[in-house]
């Protein structure tokens, strides 16, 4: 493992080298009407780099690039172009996603489990996952409503990121960025040359800083899941009062569209070409059959499916890993403040009360 310390100017110089060598994608604060939104976007000009905005967790994630909101599934054209362009693909620039939170890296790992499964390989997803590098980011501000630690996702590292950058907001004006690079990982020659000129950091100092941040985060959240995942399917399906904690849901689907792990699609035809677009299990017609029968006519039934998918079905199929990364976006984006943690608590309490809890965590 290597550790470097950087000031703002040195970070910008590093990002300029990244921009020259990679398709650089990073978060920016964007004005949209009265709103200031933080969104990932591709950098097109060098002079955009100083405007990269890292302090707040972005609304969007790399999901928007790797699993786009809509796409054409023209297999014949895809396979033909892939074969013809093998050489050009090899020459194509690698995409470098800079400033990705650890919970969002965990979301990409979840997609990899689903879409790169050798029995159900999605070639469109596979093609977008080729040639990507992720550089993680954290500072001492816990994103609002975040509960990723309760889902056993660490704040300061992830296996998908060969490098992680930490920003000490209280030390601005000095070398307040720490760049940790995993042992054995090498960037390009020019990047490595720049890194060689940077000050080497003391690992003990970084560990103390991150321990202080983690203690601060622990003091800011009291959310707890008592039962071990996966939640028992039949008991949760039949015995939880789903109406009470989900009564305010409007069925707008905002939670699913901002969710970094939701991957339900609507498939449709445009002439002879199949297409897919993000869909939402919160929509009333999501499961309506061709016969007109709808097995989830009520909103609380759709919420039941959403919770069971993330905390029962997904962990059953993917080594106990939940289909949620605890980022908190669905909570602070919900127009009626419906908090998924309250729904999880309702499930937790029902299992404990009924004496049917799965093994306690």
mmCIF file of C-alpha atoms in Angstrom:
data_model
loop_
_atom_site.group_PDB
_atom_site.id
_atom_site.type_symbol
_atom_site.label_atom_id
_atom_site.label_comp_id
_atom_site.label_asym_id
_atom_site.label_seq_id
_atom_site.Cartn_x
_atom_site.Cartn_y
_atom_site.Cartn_z
ATOM 1 C CA UNK A 1 0.000 0.000 0.000
ATOM 2 C CA UNK A 2 1.213 3.503 -0.859
ATOM 3 C CA UNK A 3 0.024 6.692 0.786
ATOM 4 C CA UNK A 4 0.424 10.225 -0.582
ATOM 5 C CA UNK A 5 -0.586 13.651 0.735
ATOM 6 C CA UNK A 6 -1.801 16.363 -1.624
ATOM 7 C CA UNK A 7 -2.951 19.958 -1.494
ATOM 8 C CA UNK A 8 -5.641 21.314 -3.811
ATOM 9 C CA UNK A 9 -3.217 22.352 -6.549
ATOM 10 C CA UNK A 10 -1.514 18.957 -6.551
ATOM 11 C CA UNK A 11 -4.874 17.189 -6.759
ATOM 12 C CA UNK A 12 -5.878 19.322 -9.763
ATOM 13 C CA UNK A 13 -2.554 18.502 -11.447
ATOM 14 C CA UNK A 14 -3.194 14.804 -10.830
ATOM 15 C CA UNK A 15 -6.710 15.087 -12.265
ATOM 16 C CA UNK A 16 -5.346 16.871 -15.337
ATOM 17 C CA UNK A 17 -3.084 13.886 -15.977
ATOM 18 C CA UNK A 18 -6.053 11.565 -15.468
ATOM 19 C CA UNK A 19 -8.033 13.668 -17.965
ATOM 20 C CA UNK A 20 -5.289 13.345 -20.584
ATOM 21 C CA UNK A 21 -5.181 9.568 -20.252
ATOM 22 C CA UNK A 22 -8.699 8.489 -19.337
ATOM 23 C CA UNK A 23 -12.331 9.385 -19.949
ATOM 24 C CA UNK A 24 -12.657 11.183 -16.619
ATOM 25 C CA UNK A 25 -16.065 11.140 -14.900
ATOM 26 C CA UNK A 26 -16.595 12.991 -11.605
ATOM 27 C CA UNK A 27 -19.302 14.741 -9.540
ATOM 28 C CA UNK A 28 -20.224 18.379 -10.198
ATOM 29 C CA UNK A 29 -22.620 20.804 -8.579
ATOM 30 C CA UNK A 30 -25.123 21.704 -11.292
ATOM 31 C CA UNK A 31 -27.772 24.453 -11.243
ATOM 32 C CA UNK A 32 -31.144 23.250 -12.525
ATOM 33 C CA UNK A 33 -33.725 25.968 -12.049
ATOM 34 C CA UNK A 34 -33.897 26.686 -8.319
ATOM 35 C CA UNK A 35 -32.059 23.499 -7.458
ATOM 36 C CA UNK A 36 -28.379 22.817 -6.964
ATOM 37 C CA UNK A 37 -27.798 19.170 -7.731
ATOM 38 C CA UNK A 38 -24.616 17.111 -7.428
ATOM 39 C CA UNK A 39 -24.344 14.789 -10.421
ATOM 40 C CA UNK A 40 -21.694 12.626 -12.035
ATOM 41 C CA UNK A 41 -20.783 13.720 -15.558
ATOM 42 C CA UNK A 42 -18.022 13.234 -18.072
ATOM 43 C CA UNK A 43 -15.403 15.980 -18.180
ATOM 44 C CA UNK A 44 -15.030 17.394 -21.682
ATOM 45 C CA UNK A 45 -12.528 20.217 -21.141
ATOM 46 C CA UNK A 46 -9.497 20.605 -18.920
ATOM 47 C CA UNK A 47 -10.791 23.830 -17.388
ATOM 48 C CA UNK A 48 -13.765 21.987 -15.854
ATOM 49 C CA UNK A 49 -11.529 20.093 -13.419
ATOM 50 C CA UNK A 50 -11.339 22.767 -10.664
ATOM 51 C CA UNK A 51 -15.155 22.659 -10.475
ATOM 52 C CA UNK A 52 -15.300 18.997 -9.443
ATOM 53 C CA UNK A 53 -17.431 18.894 -6.288
ATOM 54 C CA UNK A 54 -16.717 16.200 -3.726
ATOM 55 C CA UNK A 55 -17.978 17.474 -0.380
ATOM 56 C CA UNK A 56 -21.570 16.164 -0.648
ATOM 57 C CA UNK A 57 -22.641 12.711 -1.766
ATOM 58 C CA UNK A 58 -23.847 12.927 -5.407
ATOM 59 C CA UNK A 59 -27.490 12.316 -6.246
ATOM 60 C CA UNK A 60 -26.472 10.027 -9.093
ATOM 61 C CA UNK A 61 -23.939 7.203 -9.234
ATOM 62 C CA UNK A 62 -21.863 5.367 -11.868
ATOM 63 C CA UNK A 63 -25.002 3.249 -12.361
ATOM 64 C CA UNK A 64 -26.210 5.857 -14.855
ATOM 65 C CA UNK A 65 -23.197 5.102 -17.074
ATOM 66 C CA UNK A 66 -22.937 1.335 -16.587
ATOM 67 C CA UNK A 67 -26.632 0.472 -16.569
ATOM 68 C CA UNK A 68 -28.210 3.393 -18.477
ATOM 69 C CA UNK A 69 -31.776 4.490 -17.996
ATOM 70 C CA UNK A 70 -32.767 3.254 -21.468
ATOM 71 C CA UNK A 71 -31.015 1.370 -24.245
ATOM 72 C CA UNK A 72 -31.624 -0.565 -27.444
ATOM 73 C CA UNK A 73 -31.011 -4.313 -27.217
ATOM 74 C CA UNK A 74 -30.073 -4.952 -30.855
ATOM 75 C CA UNK A 75 -28.124 -8.199 -30.368
ATOM 76 C CA UNK A 76 -27.318 -8.678 -34.069
ATOM 77 C CA UNK A 77 -25.891 -5.187 -34.432
ATOM 78 C CA UNK A 78 -24.163 -5.400 -31.040
ATOM 79 C CA UNK A 79 -22.383 -8.655 -31.885
ATOM 80 C CA UNK A 80 -21.441 -7.461 -35.369
ATOM 81 C CA UNK A 81 -20.010 -4.180 -34.114
ATOM 82 C CA UNK A 82 -18.242 -5.885 -31.236
ATOM 83 C CA UNK A 83 -16.490 -8.263 -33.609
ATOM 84 C CA UNK A 84 -15.582 -5.524 -36.070
ATOM 85 C CA UNK A 85 -14.417 -3.157 -33.388
ATOM 86 C CA UNK A 86 -12.296 -5.455 -31.290
ATOM 87 C CA UNK A 87 -9.195 -3.534 -32.234
ATOM 88 C CA UNK A 88 -10.785 -0.119 -31.745
ATOM 89 C CA UNK A 89 -12.188 -1.308 -28.407
ATOM 90 C CA UNK A 90 -8.689 -2.200 -27.336
ATOM 91 C CA UNK A 91 -7.587 1.325 -28.220
ATOM 92 C CA UNK A 92 -10.556 3.010 -26.531
ATOM 93 C CA UNK A 93 -9.816 5.049 -23.439
ATOM 94 C CA UNK A 94 -10.485 3.560 -20.056
ATOM 95 C CA UNK A 95 -13.162 5.353 -18.044
ATOM 96 C CA UNK A 96 -11.996 6.641 -14.696
ATOM 97 C CA UNK A 97 -14.747 7.385 -12.196
ATOM 98 C CA UNK A 98 -13.333 9.770 -9.582
ATOM 99 C CA UNK A 99 -14.916 10.430 -6.183
ATOM 100 C CA UNK A 100 -17.146 7.356 -5.798
ATOM 101 C CA UNK A 101 -18.517 6.644 -2.291
ATOM 102 C CA UNK A 102 -17.922 3.172 -0.873
ATOM 103 C CA UNK A 103 -21.663 2.405 -0.753
ATOM 104 C CA UNK A 104 -21.902 3.147 -4.485
ATOM 105 C CA UNK A 105 -18.937 0.871 -5.172
ATOM 106 C CA UNK A 106 -20.813 -1.844 -3.287
ATOM 107 C CA UNK A 107 -23.774 -1.204 -5.601
ATOM 108 C CA UNK A 108 -21.595 -1.840 -8.672
ATOM 109 C CA UNK A 109 -20.376 -5.056 -7.074
ATOM 110 C CA UNK A 110 -24.033 -6.050 -6.640
ATOM 111 C CA UNK A 111 -24.687 -5.432 -10.361
ATOM 112 C CA UNK A 112 -21.612 -7.516 -11.221
ATOM 113 C CA UNK A 113 -23.051 -10.411 -9.204
ATOM 114 C CA UNK A 114 -26.309 -10.189 -11.157
ATOM 115 C CA UNK A 115 -25.324 -9.220 -14.697
ATOM 116 C CA UNK A 116 -21.945 -10.970 -14.990
ATOM 117 C CA UNK A 117 -23.271 -14.296 -13.703
ATOM 118 C CA UNK A 118 -21.919 -16.814 -16.230
ATOM 119 C CA UNK A 119 -25.332 -18.509 -16.473
ATOM 120 C CA UNK A 120 -27.162 -15.234 -17.222
ATOM 121 C CA UNK A 121 -24.480 -12.995 -18.679
ATOM 122 C CA UNK A 122 -25.737 -9.615 -19.903
ATOM 123 C CA UNK A 123 -23.444 -8.706 -22.837
ATOM 124 C CA UNK A 124 -24.570 -5.075 -22.864
ATOM 125 C CA UNK A 125 -23.658 -4.649 -19.187
ATOM 126 C CA UNK A 126 -20.453 -6.630 -19.683
ATOM 127 C CA UNK A 127 -19.332 -4.302 -22.475
ATOM 128 C CA UNK A 128 -19.830 -1.245 -20.238
ATOM 129 C CA UNK A 129 -17.952 -2.797 -17.328
ATOM 130 C CA UNK A 130 -14.845 -3.315 -19.433
ATOM 131 C CA UNK A 131 -12.107 -0.757 -18.998
ATOM 132 C CA UNK A 132 -13.363 1.086 -15.906
ATOM 133 C CA UNK A 133 -11.319 2.332 -12.960
ATOM 134 C CA UNK A 134 -12.940 3.610 -9.779
ATOM 135 C CA UNK A 135 -11.262 5.943 -7.295
ATOM 136 C CA UNK A 136 -13.166 6.087 -4.025
ATOM 137 C CA UNK A 137 -13.737 9.146 -1.840
ATOM 138 C CA UNK A 138 -14.694 9.980 1.724
ATOM 139 C CA UNK A 139 -14.563 12.926 4.101
ATOM 140 C CA UNK A 140 -15.713 13.439 7.700
ATOM 141 C CA UNK A 141 -19.351 14.191 6.781
ATOM 142 C CA UNK A 142 -21.725 11.232 7.029
ATOM 143 C CA UNK A 143 -24.212 11.529 4.143
ATOM 144 C CA UNK A 144 -27.784 12.170 5.356
ATOM 145 C CA UNK A 145 -29.731 9.084 6.459
ATOM 146 C CA UNK A 146 -26.821 6.819 5.599
ATOM 147 C CA UNK A 147 -26.941 3.342 7.189
ATOM 148 C CA UNK A 148 -24.372 1.442 5.140
ATOM 149 C CA UNK A 149 -22.374 0.334 8.182
ATOM 150 C CA UNK A 150 -25.412 -1.570 9.458
ATOM 151 C CA UNK A 151 -25.254 -3.500 6.173
ATOM 152 C CA UNK A 152 -21.566 -4.248 6.803
ATOM 153 C CA UNK A 153 -20.279 -1.852 4.140
ATOM 154 C CA UNK A 154 -17.238 0.080 5.350
ATOM 155 C CA UNK A 155 -16.932 3.826 4.836
ATOM 156 C CA UNK A 156 -13.326 4.085 3.758
ATOM 157 C CA UNK A 157 -12.439 1.296 1.354
ATOM 158 C CA UNK A 158 -13.818 -1.112 -1.210
ATOM 159 C CA UNK A 159 -12.280 -3.892 -3.244
ATOM 160 C CA UNK A 160 -13.456 -2.400 -6.573
ATOM 161 C CA UNK A 161 -11.384 0.764 -6.025
ATOM 162 C CA UNK A 162 -7.608 0.404 -6.425
ATOM 163 C CA UNK A 163 -7.234 3.846 -4.885
ATOM 164 C CA UNK A 164 -9.211 5.880 -2.364
ATOM 165 C CA UNK A 165 -8.920 9.574 -1.607
ATOM 166 C CA UNK A 166 -9.786 11.091 1.782
ATOM 167 C CA UNK A 167 -10.417 14.810 2.228
ATOM 168 C CA UNK A 168 -9.909 16.356 5.652
ATOM 169 C CA UNK A 169 -12.217 19.362 5.356
ATOM 170 C CA UNK A 170 -10.896 20.843 8.612
ATOM 171 C CA UNK A 171 -7.332 20.998 7.259
ATOM 172 C CA UNK A 172 -8.065 22.962 4.094
ATOM 173 C CA UNK A 173 -5.218 25.188 2.967
ATOM 174 C CA UNK A 174 -2.657 22.504 3.701
ATOM 175 C CA UNK A 175 -2.096 19.040 2.217
ATOM 176 C CA UNK A 176 -5.592 17.988 3.213
ATOM 177 C CA UNK A 177 -6.058 15.119 0.737
ATOM 178 C CA UNK A 178 -4.783 11.621 1.446
ATOM 179 C CA UNK A 179 -4.471 9.228 -1.508
ATOM 180 C CA UNK A 180 -4.225 5.545 -0.630
ATOM 181 C CA UNK A 181 -3.178 3.183 -3.448
ATOM 182 C CA UNK A 182 -3.472 -0.559 -2.988
ATOM 183 C CA UNK A 183 -0.305 -2.643 -2.914
ATOM 184 C CA UNK A 184 0.836 -3.681 -6.367
ATOM 185 C CA UNK A 185 -1.450 -1.347 -8.294
ATOM 186 C CA UNK A 186 0.235 0.812 -10.911
ATOM 187 C CA UNK A 187 -1.286 3.729 -12.793
ATOM 188 C CA UNK A 188 0.150 4.855 -16.134
ATOM 189 C CA UNK A 189 3.728 6.081 -16.400
ATOM 190 C CA UNK A 190 2.779 9.787 -16.294
ATOM 191 C CA UNK A 191 0.507 9.343 -13.284
ATOM 192 C CA UNK A 192 3.164 7.371 -11.427
ATOM 193 C CA UNK A 193 5.737 10.085 -12.203
ATOM 194 C CA UNK A 194 3.435 12.695 -10.655
ATOM 195 C CA UNK A 195 2.802 10.497 -7.612
ATOM 196 C CA UNK A 196 6.557 10.087 -7.097
ATOM 197 C CA UNK A 197 6.837 13.848 -6.581
ATOM 198 C CA UNK A 198 4.174 13.963 -3.867
ATOM 199 C CA UNK A 199 4.783 13.835 -0.130
ATOM 200 C CA UNK A 200 4.478 10.379 1.387
ATOM 201 C CA UNK A 201 1.903 10.160 4.166
ATOM 202 C CA UNK A 202 2.191 8.391 7.498
ATOM 203 C CA UNK A 203 -0.235 5.454 7.663
ATOM 204 C CA UNK A 204 -0.619 5.864 11.447
ATOM 205 C CA UNK A 205 -1.834 9.442 11.010
ATOM 206 C CA UNK A 206 -4.389 8.403 8.392
ATOM 207 C CA UNK A 207 -5.642 5.512 10.518
ATOM 208 C CA UNK A 208 -6.143 7.887 13.474
ATOM 209 C CA UNK A 209 -8.034 10.323 11.238
ATOM 210 C CA UNK A 210 -10.323 7.589 9.842
ATOM 211 C CA UNK A 211 -10.930 6.147 13.315
ATOM 212 C CA UNK A 212 -12.010 9.607 14.504
ATOM 213 C CA UNK A 213 -14.361 9.940 11.534
ATOM 214 C CA UNK A 214 -15.851 6.473 12.151
ATOM 215 C CA UNK A 215 -16.415 7.279 15.839
ATOM 216 C CA UNK A 216 -18.174 10.489 14.761
ATOM 217 C CA UNK A 217 -20.361 8.577 12.282
ATOM 218 C CA UNK A 218 -21.259 5.981 14.932
ATOM 219 C CA UNK A 219 -22.459 8.747 17.212
ATOM 220 C CA UNK A 220 -24.686 10.163 14.480
ATOM 221 C CA UNK A 221 -26.761 7.063 13.786
ATOM 222 C CA UNK A 222 -28.697 4.718 16.075
ATOM 223 C CA UNK A 223 -30.300 2.588 13.379
ATOM 224 C CA UNK A 224 -29.922 -1.121 14.030
ATOM 225 C CA UNK A 225 -31.034 -4.328 12.321
ATOM 226 C CA UNK A 226 -31.292 -7.013 14.976
ATOM 227 C CA UNK A 227 -32.008 -10.008 12.753
ATOM 228 C CA UNK A 228 -29.474 -11.653 10.540
ATOM 229 C CA UNK A 229 -30.167 -11.496 6.798
ATOM 230 C CA UNK A 230 -31.854 -12.894 4.835
ATOM 231 C CA UNK A 231 -35.143 -12.167 6.576
ATOM 232 C CA UNK A 232 -37.323 -15.336 6.641
ATOM 233 C CA UNK A 233 -39.560 -14.958 3.610
ATOM 234 C CA UNK A 234 -42.828 -16.576 4.704
ATOM 235 C CA UNK A 235 -42.935 -14.978 8.156
ATOM 236 C CA UNK A 236 -42.158 -11.521 6.802
ATOM 237 C CA UNK A 237 -44.624 -11.885 3.922
ATOM 238 C CA UNK A 238 -47.537 -12.983 6.112
ATOM 239 C CA UNK A 239 -47.073 -11.454 9.561
ATOM 240 C CA UNK A 240 -45.710 -7.919 9.123
ATOM 241 C CA UNK A 241 -48.232 -5.070 9.153
ATOM 242 C CA UNK A 242 -47.174 -3.553 5.827
ATOM 243 C CA UNK A 243 -49.880 -0.886 5.699
ATOM 244 C CA UNK A 244 -48.851 1.121 8.759
ATOM 245 C CA UNK A 245 -45.187 1.953 7.905
ATOM 246 C CA UNK A 246 -45.887 2.466 4.171
ATOM 247 C CA UNK A 247 -49.224 4.323 4.361
ATOM 248 C CA UNK A 248 -47.820 7.657 3.141
ATOM 249 C CA UNK A 249 -46.237 6.227 -0.046
ATOM 250 C CA UNK A 250 -47.385 8.048 -3.189
ATOM 251 C CA UNK A 251 -46.155 5.348 -5.562
ATOM 252 C CA UNK A 252 -44.120 7.936 -7.456
ATOM 253 C CA UNK A 253 -41.084 5.654 -7.845
ATOM 254 C CA UNK A 254 -38.523 8.330 -6.889
ATOM 255 C CA UNK A 255 -36.899 5.933 -4.393
ATOM 256 C CA UNK A 256 -36.235 3.346 -7.072
ATOM 257 C CA UNK A 257 -34.931 5.823 -9.662
ATOM 258 C CA UNK A 258 -32.353 7.250 -7.233
ATOM 259 C CA UNK A 259 -31.513 3.823 -5.797
ATOM 260 C CA UNK A 260 -28.000 2.732 -6.857
ATOM 261 C CA UNK A 261 -29.008 -0.955 -6.679
ATOM 262 C CA UNK A 262 -32.488 -1.122 -8.256
ATOM 263 C CA UNK A 263 -32.405 -2.802 -11.645
ATOM 264 C CA UNK A 264 -35.991 -3.548 -12.690
ATOM 265 C CA UNK A 265 -36.642 -2.878 -16.385
ATOM 266 C CA UNK A 266 -39.555 -2.440 -18.719
ATOM 267 C CA UNK A 267 -38.956 -4.148 -22.062
ATOM 268 C CA UNK A 268 -40.624 -2.869 -25.218
ATOM 269 C CA UNK A 269 -40.290 -3.083 -28.972
ATOM 270 C CA UNK A 270 -39.473 -0.284 -31.390
ATOM 271 C CA UNK A 271 -40.218 -1.869 -34.746
ATOM 272 C CA UNK A 272 -38.063 -4.985 -34.801
ATOM 273 C CA UNK A 273 -35.680 -3.798 -32.066
ATOM 274 C CA UNK A 274 -36.071 -4.699 -28.432
ATOM 275 C CA UNK A 275 -35.474 -1.931 -25.876
ATOM 276 C CA UNK A 276 -35.302 -1.685 -22.129
ATOM 277 C CA UNK A 277 -35.806 1.216 -19.744
ATOM 278 C CA UNK A 278 -35.696 1.517 -15.966
ATOM 279 C CA UNK A 279 -38.994 0.598 -14.351
ATOM 280 C CA UNK A 280 -40.192 0.751 -10.753
ATOM 281 C CA UNK A 281 -41.836 -1.875 -8.530
ATOM 282 C CA UNK A 282 -43.599 1.072 -6.859
ATOM 283 C CA UNK A 283 -45.761 1.690 -9.946
ATOM 284 C CA UNK A 284 -49.314 0.319 -9.830
ATOM 285 C CA UNK A 285 -49.097 -1.444 -13.208
ATOM 286 C CA UNK A 286 -45.633 -2.897 -12.684
ATOM 287 C CA UNK A 287 -46.893 -6.469 -12.206
ATOM 288 C CA UNK A 288 -50.194 -6.292 -14.041
ATOM 289 C CA UNK A 289 -50.668 -9.423 -16.142
ATOM 290 C CA UNK A 290 -51.877 -9.467 -19.748
ATOM 291 C CA UNK A 291 -55.153 -10.879 -18.395
ATOM 292 C CA UNK A 292 -55.685 -7.732 -16.338
ATOM 293 C CA UNK A 293 -54.999 -9.490 -13.027
ATOM 294 C CA UNK A 294 -52.599 -7.599 -10.758
ATOM 295 C CA UNK A 295 -51.104 -9.598 -7.848
ATOM 296 C CA UNK A 296 -49.997 -6.362 -6.116
ATOM 297 C CA UNK A 297 -52.970 -4.046 -6.402
ATOM 298 C CA UNK A 298 -52.220 -2.098 -3.209
ATOM 299 C CA UNK A 299 -49.173 0.077 -2.485
ATOM 300 C CA UNK A 300 -48.287 -1.757 0.720
ATOM 301 C CA UNK A 301 -48.055 -4.977 -1.301
ATOM 302 C CA UNK A 302 -45.526 -3.298 -3.603
ATOM 303 C CA UNK A 303 -43.530 -2.174 -0.560
ATOM 304 C CA UNK A 304 -43.596 -5.739 0.738
ATOM 305 C CA UNK A 305 -42.059 -6.917 -2.529
ATOM 306 C CA UNK A 306 -39.432 -4.134 -2.396
ATOM 307 C CA UNK A 307 -38.329 -5.055 1.143
ATOM 308 C CA UNK A 308 -38.371 -8.768 0.527
ATOM 309 C CA UNK A 309 -36.365 -8.357 -2.677
ATOM 310 C CA UNK A 310 -33.642 -6.357 -0.952
ATOM 311 C CA UNK A 311 -33.481 -8.125 2.404
ATOM 312 C CA UNK A 312 -34.709 -11.675 1.727
ATOM 313 C CA UNK A 313 -34.571 -12.767 -1.937
ATOM 314 C CA UNK A 314 -31.317 -11.038 -2.877
ATOM 315 C CA UNK A 315 -29.307 -12.226 0.150
ATOM 316 C CA UNK A 316 -30.720 -15.742 -0.368
ATOM 317 C CA UNK A 317 -29.235 -15.803 -3.860
ATOM 318 C CA UNK A 318 -26.029 -13.819 -3.364
ATOM 319 C CA UNK A 319 -24.200 -15.080 -0.283
ATOM 320 C CA UNK A 320 -26.253 -13.166 2.293
ATOM 321 C CA UNK A 321 -25.468 -9.805 0.688
ATOM 322 C CA UNK A 322 -28.523 -7.490 0.803
ATOM 323 C CA UNK A 323 -29.884 -5.755 -2.282
ATOM 324 C CA UNK A 324 -29.452 -2.406 -0.517
ATOM 325 C CA UNK A 325 -26.255 -0.504 0.274
ATOM 326 C CA UNK A 326 -27.682 1.916 2.855
ATOM 327 C CA UNK A 327 -26.788 5.084 0.945
ATOM 328 C CA UNK A 328 -29.927 6.880 2.219
ATOM 329 C CA UNK A 329 -30.881 8.494 -1.118
ATOM 330 C CA UNK A 330 -34.373 6.942 -1.122
ATOM 331 C CA UNK A 331 -35.026 8.603 2.242
ATOM 332 C CA UNK A 332 -33.964 12.165 1.535
ATOM 333 C CA UNK A 333 -35.401 12.128 -1.995
ATOM 334 C CA UNK A 334 -38.840 10.838 -0.932
ATOM 335 C CA UNK A 335 -41.413 13.661 -1.270
ATOM 336 C CA UNK A 336 -43.326 12.424 1.808
ATOM 337 C CA UNK A 337 -40.289 11.482 3.951
ATOM 338 C CA UNK A 338 -41.091 7.794 3.949
ATOM 339 C CA UNK A 339 -38.075 6.229 5.641
ATOM 340 C CA UNK A 340 -37.093 2.699 4.594
ATOM 341 C CA UNK A 341 -35.420 2.271 8.007
ATOM 342 C CA UNK A 342 -38.867 2.485 9.646
ATOM 343 C CA UNK A 343 -40.135 -0.292 7.373
ATOM 344 C CA UNK A 344 -37.103 -2.436 8.198
ATOM 345 C CA UNK A 345 -37.752 -1.772 11.898
ATOM 346 C CA UNK A 346 -41.346 -2.967 11.485
ATOM 347 C CA UNK A 347 -40.056 -6.223 10.026
ATOM 348 C CA UNK A 348 -37.386 -6.563 12.724
ATOM 349 C CA UNK A 349 -39.861 -6.004 15.585
ATOM 350 C CA UNK A 350 -42.414 -8.424 14.129
ATOM 351 C CA UNK A 351 -39.836 -11.179 13.886
ATOM 352 C CA UNK A 352 -38.621 -10.605 17.438
ATOM 353 C CA UNK A 353 -42.160 -10.340 18.861
ATOM 354 C CA UNK A 354 -43.295 -13.501 17.106
ATOM 355 C CA UNK A 355 -40.286 -15.441 18.285
ATOM 356 C CA UNK A 356 -39.542 -16.268 14.675
ATOM 357 C CA UNK A 357 -36.452 -14.203 14.330
ATOM 358 C CA UNK A 358 -33.680 -15.459 12.196
ATOM 359 C CA UNK A 359 -30.374 -15.764 13.990
ATOM 360 C CA UNK A 360 -29.560 -12.490 15.737
ATOM 361 C CA UNK A 361 -26.658 -10.478 14.354
#
